């Protein structure tokens, strides 16, 4: 083996062989990264469908059920920035492989769980290894594809998988639970991980790491505790209230710790999150777009699933299949927008994407107990997919635009963190909205079975209306914050040439 160093393409872009980025087989690398990203994304929803069956099998209470979801979210959300920086410091290939192996092992433990405690522990372990895996996958994509045209196409495909993964998870979860067992929603991750692991070992080049700066321990502790507090605080709202002392304590503490983290990062020599990453308008606006997208998307997947199953009687498989038009919309726009982006600019694409999504959400607010799929549900689904795909592929590119290879891991982690925190906030907010809407309807109408059913619909459509509003706010904010200039590529990663 030679020790020659291949620096890849510089951030400004060049011609010739340098455009190949860090890996000579980059399109196969994209397949590997896509499989891993799909596994992590669908895992966020595939477990939700199986929860009732797992609860019946293991005998845990309704009050305990949320910890199967919250345990994963707490570990994943609070450790993402650390996971991203570890990839920068010790090599994205190593972090990616470690994340795959650990995630697969935790999935096996969860599938074989004989008690509620083991299942929650396995979900926490999944979240921990996902915090290594998710930023490593996105940062590997960023340093592998450094030429503008190829980069746009690769990010489009990757974004399509990211956006479609949650909907695919609903379908896969329904199929596995109904046709096999709830345990297979955990075991299936081993198949994804095995494929990605073989590809990673064979295809990913070994990085040439000249030096490893010290880990920013104060910043790591501050931001991990802050994100844990924020995610836990919003999760706690679901079972208590916004005025609950524990909820307020965690939320206020999280905000204070975030302020401490910013202060620390402005002073240390090797910050966990260099502030220059978020102070750039393109990257800062892109992180905000991902945050808002995470907030709005939650109402689609959770409350629309409730409507399909509880209000109009779809089975889990039928509910999952209902999301396929949205998946096709995401794929269509994610793979088409990259060719339009250089001509119209990121500001217009993101703002228009949010407005298209908002229009789709607005259509769905008219749902009733008598709504039909083709006439009333599918049009909104298609518009949602088209808008989400446009925002996601552009924001993912923008958030890593012009980033030095040594910072791509933490930049990629911040994308996932933005989406995770946005989803946590909307979980608490929209659950409160749904509860209030149902209560208001029940108190203003004569009690009956029809009234109870309609109250459920009112609660779901209220959350969809809020989701539409969130997307409109996203369109306005990104129209002001995002510049409309071309997105700069990122720097290729130095690797050891074979």
XYZ file of C-alpha atoms in Angstrom:
498
model
C 0.000 0.000 0.000
C 1.259 3.438 -0.877
C 1.051 6.270 1.665
C 0.307 8.907 -0.958
C -2.403 11.351 -0.013
C -5.276 12.209 -2.329
C -6.759 15.519 -1.175
C -9.853 15.207 -3.372
C -11.490 18.248 -4.897
C -11.060 21.620 -3.248
C -14.092 23.533 -2.090
C -14.076 25.808 -5.091
C -14.257 22.935 -7.539
C -11.733 21.958 -10.233
C -11.614 19.878 -13.338
C -10.073 16.525 -13.991
C -9.728 13.559 -11.739
C -10.037 15.697 -8.626
C -13.771 15.860 -9.234
C -14.048 12.279 -8.110
C -13.901 13.365 -4.466
C -12.385 11.037 -1.887
C -13.592 7.737 -3.297
C -13.077 6.438 -6.806
C -16.217 4.306 -6.690
C -18.380 7.146 -5.411
C -21.705 6.076 -6.955
C -21.483 2.694 -5.255
C -20.564 4.561 -2.081
C -23.835 6.469 -2.498
C -25.713 3.148 -2.529
C -24.046 2.129 0.745
C -24.780 5.463 2.398
C -28.352 5.403 1.094
C -29.038 1.979 2.607
C -27.715 3.136 5.991
C -29.713 6.373 5.874
C -32.882 4.503 4.933
C -32.393 2.175 7.914
C -32.009 5.041 10.385
C -34.880 7.066 8.932
C -37.462 4.306 8.717
C -36.580 3.160 12.237
C -38.142 6.376 13.528
C -41.610 5.200 12.409
C -41.391 1.436 11.903
C -41.416 0.848 15.679
C -44.496 3.045 16.233
C -46.698 0.682 14.218
C -45.486 -2.313 16.229
C -45.865 -0.743 19.682
C -49.373 -2.095 20.453
C -48.276 -5.650 19.622
C -45.083 -5.285 21.677
C -47.099 -3.873 24.576
C -49.461 -6.844 24.504
C -46.587 -9.347 24.309
C -44.400 -7.833 27.052
C -47.229 -6.570 29.240
C -46.235 -2.939 29.869
C -48.653 -0.090 30.553
C -49.877 2.717 28.290
C -47.963 5.181 30.430
C -44.718 3.286 29.892
C -45.214 2.859 26.154
C -43.847 6.282 25.228
C -40.395 5.376 26.590
C -39.838 2.960 23.718
C -39.920 6.010 21.454
C -38.561 8.614 23.873
C -35.558 6.499 24.908
C -34.366 6.400 21.304
C -35.043 10.113 20.787
C -33.159 11.147 23.934
C -30.012 9.186 23.087
C -30.086 10.134 19.407
C -30.869 13.816 19.871
C -28.485 14.531 22.731
C -25.440 12.751 21.255
C -25.639 13.762 17.594
C -23.156 16.651 17.750
C -20.664 14.507 19.650
C -21.144 11.690 17.139
C -20.553 14.064 14.252
C -17.387 15.489 15.754
C -16.039 12.005 16.552
C -16.345 11.250 12.844
C -14.308 14.365 12.042
C -11.631 13.496 14.583
C -11.276 9.728 14.229
C -12.401 9.129 10.672
C -15.862 8.967 9.133
C -15.267 5.457 7.811
C -14.477 4.131 11.295
C -17.445 5.956 12.839
C -19.781 4.750 10.095
C -18.743 1.100 10.483
C -18.944 1.309 14.281
C -22.418 2.813 14.043
C -23.615 0.067 11.706
C -22.329 -2.761 13.902
C -23.671 -1.198 17.089
C -27.069 -0.396 15.592
C -27.443 -3.953 14.310
C -26.449 -5.403 17.685
C -28.912 -3.175 19.539
C -31.646 -4.177 17.079
C -31.044 -7.861 17.755
C -31.230 -7.186 21.502
C -34.481 -5.298 21.043
C -36.019 -7.998 18.881
C -35.144 -10.666 21.433
C -36.258 -8.549 24.414
C -38.033 -10.552 27.113
C -39.049 -7.512 29.169
C -39.971 -3.867 28.797
C -36.702 -2.757 30.423
C -34.585 -4.665 27.903
C -36.588 -3.248 25.001
C -36.094 0.345 26.213
C -32.384 -0.269 26.839
C -32.053 -1.606 23.285
C -33.825 1.472 21.909
C -31.461 3.735 23.859
C -28.511 1.816 22.407
C -30.000 2.195 18.911
C -30.190 5.940 19.467
C -26.587 6.075 20.646
C -25.233 4.264 17.594
C -27.569 6.178 15.267
C -25.922 9.352 16.613
C -22.645 8.007 15.222
C -24.112 6.611 12.021
C -26.385 9.377 10.725
C -23.863 12.265 10.661
C -21.136 9.949 9.370
C -23.307 8.951 6.389
C -24.160 12.529 5.429
C -20.609 13.795 5.912
C -19.225 10.925 3.825
C -21.650 11.959 1.092
C -20.456 15.559 1.351
C -16.737 14.770 1.089
C -17.256 12.128 -1.611
C -19.220 14.294 -4.065
C -17.418 17.598 -4.458
C -18.212 18.565 -8.071
C -21.341 20.730 -8.380
C -23.423 18.685 -10.814
C -22.612 15.295 -9.285
C -23.037 16.686 -5.793
C -26.508 17.986 -6.585
C -27.576 14.662 -8.061
C -26.152 12.647 -5.146
C -27.802 14.874 -2.549
C -31.073 14.583 -4.441
C -31.010 10.782 -4.257
C -29.912 10.819 -0.606
C -32.643 13.320 0.302
C -35.258 11.207 -1.455
C -34.315 8.261 0.747
C -34.325 10.455 3.857
C -37.739 11.895 3.118
C -39.304 8.631 2.021
C -37.835 6.562 4.855
C -40.411 7.565 7.457
C -43.322 6.725 5.148
C -41.694 3.442 4.120
C -41.273 2.685 7.819
C -45.023 2.926 8.341
C -45.663 0.449 5.534
C -42.859 -1.928 6.516
C -43.891 -1.800 10.171
C -47.459 -2.709 9.266
C -46.398 -5.566 7.011
C -43.946 -7.087 9.487
C -46.296 -6.737 12.454
C -49.291 -8.160 10.612
C -47.541 -10.910 8.667
C -44.742 -11.922 11.041
C -44.181 -10.424 14.518
C -43.453 -7.061 16.096
C -39.958 -8.393 16.812
C -39.157 -8.300 13.099
C -39.381 -4.512 13.006
C -36.172 -4.713 15.037
C -34.571 -7.718 13.337
C -35.036 -6.226 9.855
C -32.386 -3.621 10.676
C -29.775 -6.382 10.622
C -30.429 -6.925 6.908
C -29.930 -3.223 6.105
C -26.871 -2.995 8.345
C -25.249 -6.109 6.854
C -25.592 -4.812 3.285
C -24.214 -1.396 4.246
C -21.389 -2.914 6.314
C -20.122 -5.114 3.476
C -20.228 -2.144 1.127
C -18.472 0.126 3.623
C -15.607 -2.293 4.214
C -15.100 -2.893 0.488
C -15.703 0.591 -0.907
C -14.942 3.347 1.605
C -11.382 4.654 1.395
C -9.380 4.995 4.586
C -9.008 8.658 5.586
C -5.557 10.171 5.996
C -5.785 11.895 9.370
C -2.765 14.124 9.896
C -3.703 15.238 13.411
C -6.480 14.749 15.913
C -7.369 17.903 17.861
C -8.530 17.465 21.428
C -12.241 16.920 21.987
C -14.002 19.985 23.343
C -15.078 18.366 26.635
C -16.833 21.414 28.189
C -18.756 22.054 24.984
C -19.636 18.379 24.616
C -21.006 18.149 28.147
C -22.942 21.417 27.825
C -24.616 20.679 24.500
C -25.336 17.017 25.271
C -27.005 17.977 28.544
C -28.835 20.843 26.823
C -30.240 18.697 24.032
C -31.190 15.957 26.502
C -33.057 18.508 28.610
C -34.853 20.034 25.627
C -35.913 16.695 24.122
C -36.962 15.298 27.517
C -38.830 18.485 28.394
C -40.927 18.389 25.255
C -41.503 14.640 25.610
C -42.682 15.202 29.195
C -45.334 17.664 28.002
C -47.209 14.798 26.321
C -48.003 13.101 29.626
C -48.288 16.217 31.821
C -48.732 19.862 30.792
C -46.799 22.948 29.724
C -46.925 24.280 33.303
C -45.652 21.094 34.949
C -42.601 21.949 37.133
C -40.513 19.105 35.691
C -41.332 20.183 32.136
C -40.485 23.828 32.837
C -37.333 22.885 34.704
C -35.949 20.797 31.871
C -36.912 23.287 29.143
C -35.491 26.306 30.988
C -32.395 24.343 31.948
C -31.921 23.288 28.328
C -32.081 26.867 27.088
C -29.592 28.024 29.734
C -27.205 25.211 28.841
C -27.462 26.084 25.148
C -26.447 29.653 26.006
C -23.513 28.294 28.006
C -22.557 26.100 25.046
C -22.492 29.074 22.649
C -20.320 30.982 25.111
C -17.902 28.076 25.434
C -17.684 27.553 21.665
C -16.713 31.181 21.097
C -13.708 30.793 23.405
C -12.153 27.310 23.008
C -9.378 26.542 20.527
C -11.035 23.424 19.065
C -14.806 23.899 19.445
C -17.220 21.013 19.095
C -19.364 23.241 16.862
C -17.399 26.063 15.199
C -19.811 29.006 15.181
C -18.742 29.914 11.642
C -20.785 26.940 10.440
C -24.088 28.488 11.522
C -23.268 32.188 11.094
C -22.972 31.771 7.335
C -26.357 32.783 5.840
C -26.634 29.855 3.459
C -25.832 27.260 6.082
C -27.767 28.997 8.869
C -30.845 29.348 6.671
C -30.554 25.702 5.628
C -30.365 24.491 9.234
C -33.470 26.562 9.992
C -35.259 25.034 6.992
C -34.480 21.511 8.236
C -35.715 22.450 11.727
C -39.038 23.772 10.373
C -39.385 20.785 8.049
C -38.972 18.472 11.050
C -41.727 20.338 12.874
C -44.178 20.252 9.982
C -43.549 16.677 8.907
C -44.424 15.295 12.330
C -48.100 16.227 11.966
C -48.199 14.398 8.634
C -46.874 11.052 9.759
C -48.370 10.813 13.229
C -51.784 12.435 13.044
C -52.571 11.466 9.475
C -51.805 7.865 10.424
C -54.187 8.221 13.379
C -56.881 9.521 11.027
C -56.411 6.720 8.507
C -56.553 3.962 11.120
C -58.842 5.333 13.839
C -61.282 7.439 11.828
C -61.768 5.607 8.547
C -60.674 2.134 9.604
C -57.565 1.418 7.546
C -55.355 -1.476 8.611
C -51.670 -0.700 9.363
C -50.697 -1.995 5.913
C -53.395 0.056 4.179
C -52.311 3.141 6.118
C -48.703 2.578 5.055
C -49.698 2.117 1.421
C -51.636 5.380 1.604
C -48.365 7.286 1.999
C -46.887 5.942 -1.258
C -48.046 8.934 -3.381
C -46.177 11.183 -0.974
C -43.101 8.971 -1.259
C -43.275 9.196 -5.051
C -43.639 12.972 -4.797
C -40.554 13.192 -2.580
C -38.527 11.036 -4.960
C -39.714 12.996 -8.010
C -38.872 16.421 -6.596
C -35.643 15.348 -4.855
C -34.255 14.016 -8.130
C -35.600 16.860 -10.311
C -34.828 19.929 -8.197
C -31.013 19.571 -8.424
C -31.165 20.401 -12.152
C -33.350 23.453 -11.460
C -31.403 24.742 -8.484
C -28.564 26.466 -10.381
C -31.105 28.375 -12.481
C -33.556 29.553 -9.828
C -31.462 29.544 -6.639
C -31.899 27.957 -3.195
C -34.071 30.718 -1.721
C -36.782 30.325 -4.341
C -36.662 26.514 -4.290
C -36.926 26.232 -0.488
C -39.619 28.904 -0.115
C -41.651 27.429 -2.970
C -41.223 23.939 -1.525
C -42.613 25.069 1.822
C -45.595 26.726 0.137
C -46.341 23.624 -1.950
C -46.213 21.507 1.209
C -48.467 23.977 2.999
C -51.019 23.765 0.185
C -51.019 19.972 0.434
C -51.474 20.153 4.193
C -54.306 22.669 3.744
C -56.146 20.247 1.453
C -55.944 17.585 4.143
C -57.537 19.852 6.760
C -60.876 19.298 4.947
C -60.928 15.585 5.794
C -64.114 14.143 7.285
C -65.421 10.743 8.350
C -66.749 10.265 4.797
C -63.616 11.319 2.883
C -62.405 9.085 0.080
C -58.777 8.329 -0.626
C -58.512 9.270 -4.314
C -60.520 12.482 -4.127
C -59.662 13.799 -0.665
C -56.409 12.275 0.587
C -54.147 11.516 -2.357
C -53.945 15.060 -3.872
C -52.704 16.487 -0.584
C -50.228 13.634 -0.212
C -48.732 14.302 -3.639
C -48.316 18.028 -2.974
C -46.728 17.307 0.381
C -44.211 14.967 -1.211
C -43.282 17.432 -3.933
C -42.732 20.234 -1.436
C -40.853 18.185 1.142
C -38.479 16.761 -1.448
C -37.646 20.226 -2.782
C -36.911 21.640 0.667
C -34.961 18.650 1.902
C -32.578 18.184 -1.016
C -31.781 21.912 -1.137
C -31.394 22.342 2.626
C -29.143 19.293 2.948
C -26.853 20.721 0.264
C -26.953 24.212 1.706
C -26.140 23.061 5.226
C -22.875 21.477 4.040
C -22.044 24.070 1.350
C -18.437 25.261 1.420
C -17.600 23.241 4.545
C -14.006 22.167 5.115
C -13.673 18.388 5.299
C -12.637 18.577 8.967
C -16.036 20.077 9.850
C -18.396 18.037 7.680
C -19.195 15.579 10.465
C -20.423 18.189 12.914
C -22.233 20.086 10.127
C -24.016 16.883 9.156
C -24.830 16.191 12.812
C -26.382 19.642 13.133
C -28.732 18.800 10.255
C -29.965 15.731 12.103
C -30.112 17.648 15.389
C -32.224 20.393 13.820
C -34.682 17.833 12.479
C -34.774 15.893 15.775
C -35.380 18.949 17.964
C -37.971 20.267 15.522
C -39.806 16.957 15.720
C -39.652 16.961 19.533
C -41.137 20.439 19.744
C -43.951 19.585 17.353
C -44.660 16.355 19.262
C -45.499 18.347 22.358
C -47.126 21.296 20.604
C -49.374 19.349 18.256
C -50.375 16.799 20.872
C -51.657 19.727 22.934
C -53.409 21.179 19.874
C -55.089 17.844 19.117
C -56.251 17.394 22.691
C -57.681 20.923 22.887
C -59.491 20.588 19.555
C -61.101 17.293 20.575
C -62.145 18.671 23.973
C -63.650 21.815 22.438
C -65.702 19.765 19.982
C -66.960 17.351 22.640
C -68.045 20.136 24.999
C -69.960 21.974 22.272
C -71.865 18.966 20.874
C -74.313 16.444 22.259
C -72.541 13.246 23.427
C -72.829 10.310 21.035
C -70.690 7.787 19.195
C -70.727 10.011 16.092
C -69.688 13.027 18.157
C -66.742 11.104 19.607
C -65.634 9.973 16.156
C -65.939 13.479 14.740
C -64.002 14.885 17.693
C -61.131 12.640 16.675
C -61.222 13.988 13.130
C -61.321 17.555 14.462
C -58.216 16.893 16.525
C -56.305 15.493 13.551
C -57.296 18.234 11.114
C -56.385 20.880 13.695
C -52.828 19.558 13.811
C -52.695 19.517 10.017
C -53.787 23.158 9.962
C -50.970 23.992 12.342
C -48.603 22.028 10.139
C -49.669 24.121 7.156
C -49.033 27.266 9.195
C -45.589 26.035 10.198
C -44.696 25.486 6.538
C -45.913 28.991 5.615
C -43.713 30.454 8.366
C -40.849 28.417 6.938
C -41.445 29.898 3.486
C -41.380 33.453 4.852
C -38.303 33.003 7.043
C -36.211 31.288 4.382
C -37.247 33.907 1.819
C -35.625 36.530 4.060
C -32.656 34.563 5.386
C -31.433 32.370 2.525
C -29.325 34.063 -0.157
C -30.162 33.073 -3.705
C -26.569 32.479 -4.770
C -25.215 29.174 -6.074
C -24.378 26.592 -3.415
C -20.647 26.064 -2.968
C -19.378 22.476 -2.945
C -17.574 21.113 0.088
C -13.968 19.972 0.280
C -12.947 16.424 -0.547
C -11.514 14.300 2.256
C -7.832 13.331 2.096
C -7.533 9.561 1.851
C -4.753 6.995 1.715
C -4.258 5.910 -1.893
C -4.091 2.151 -2.497
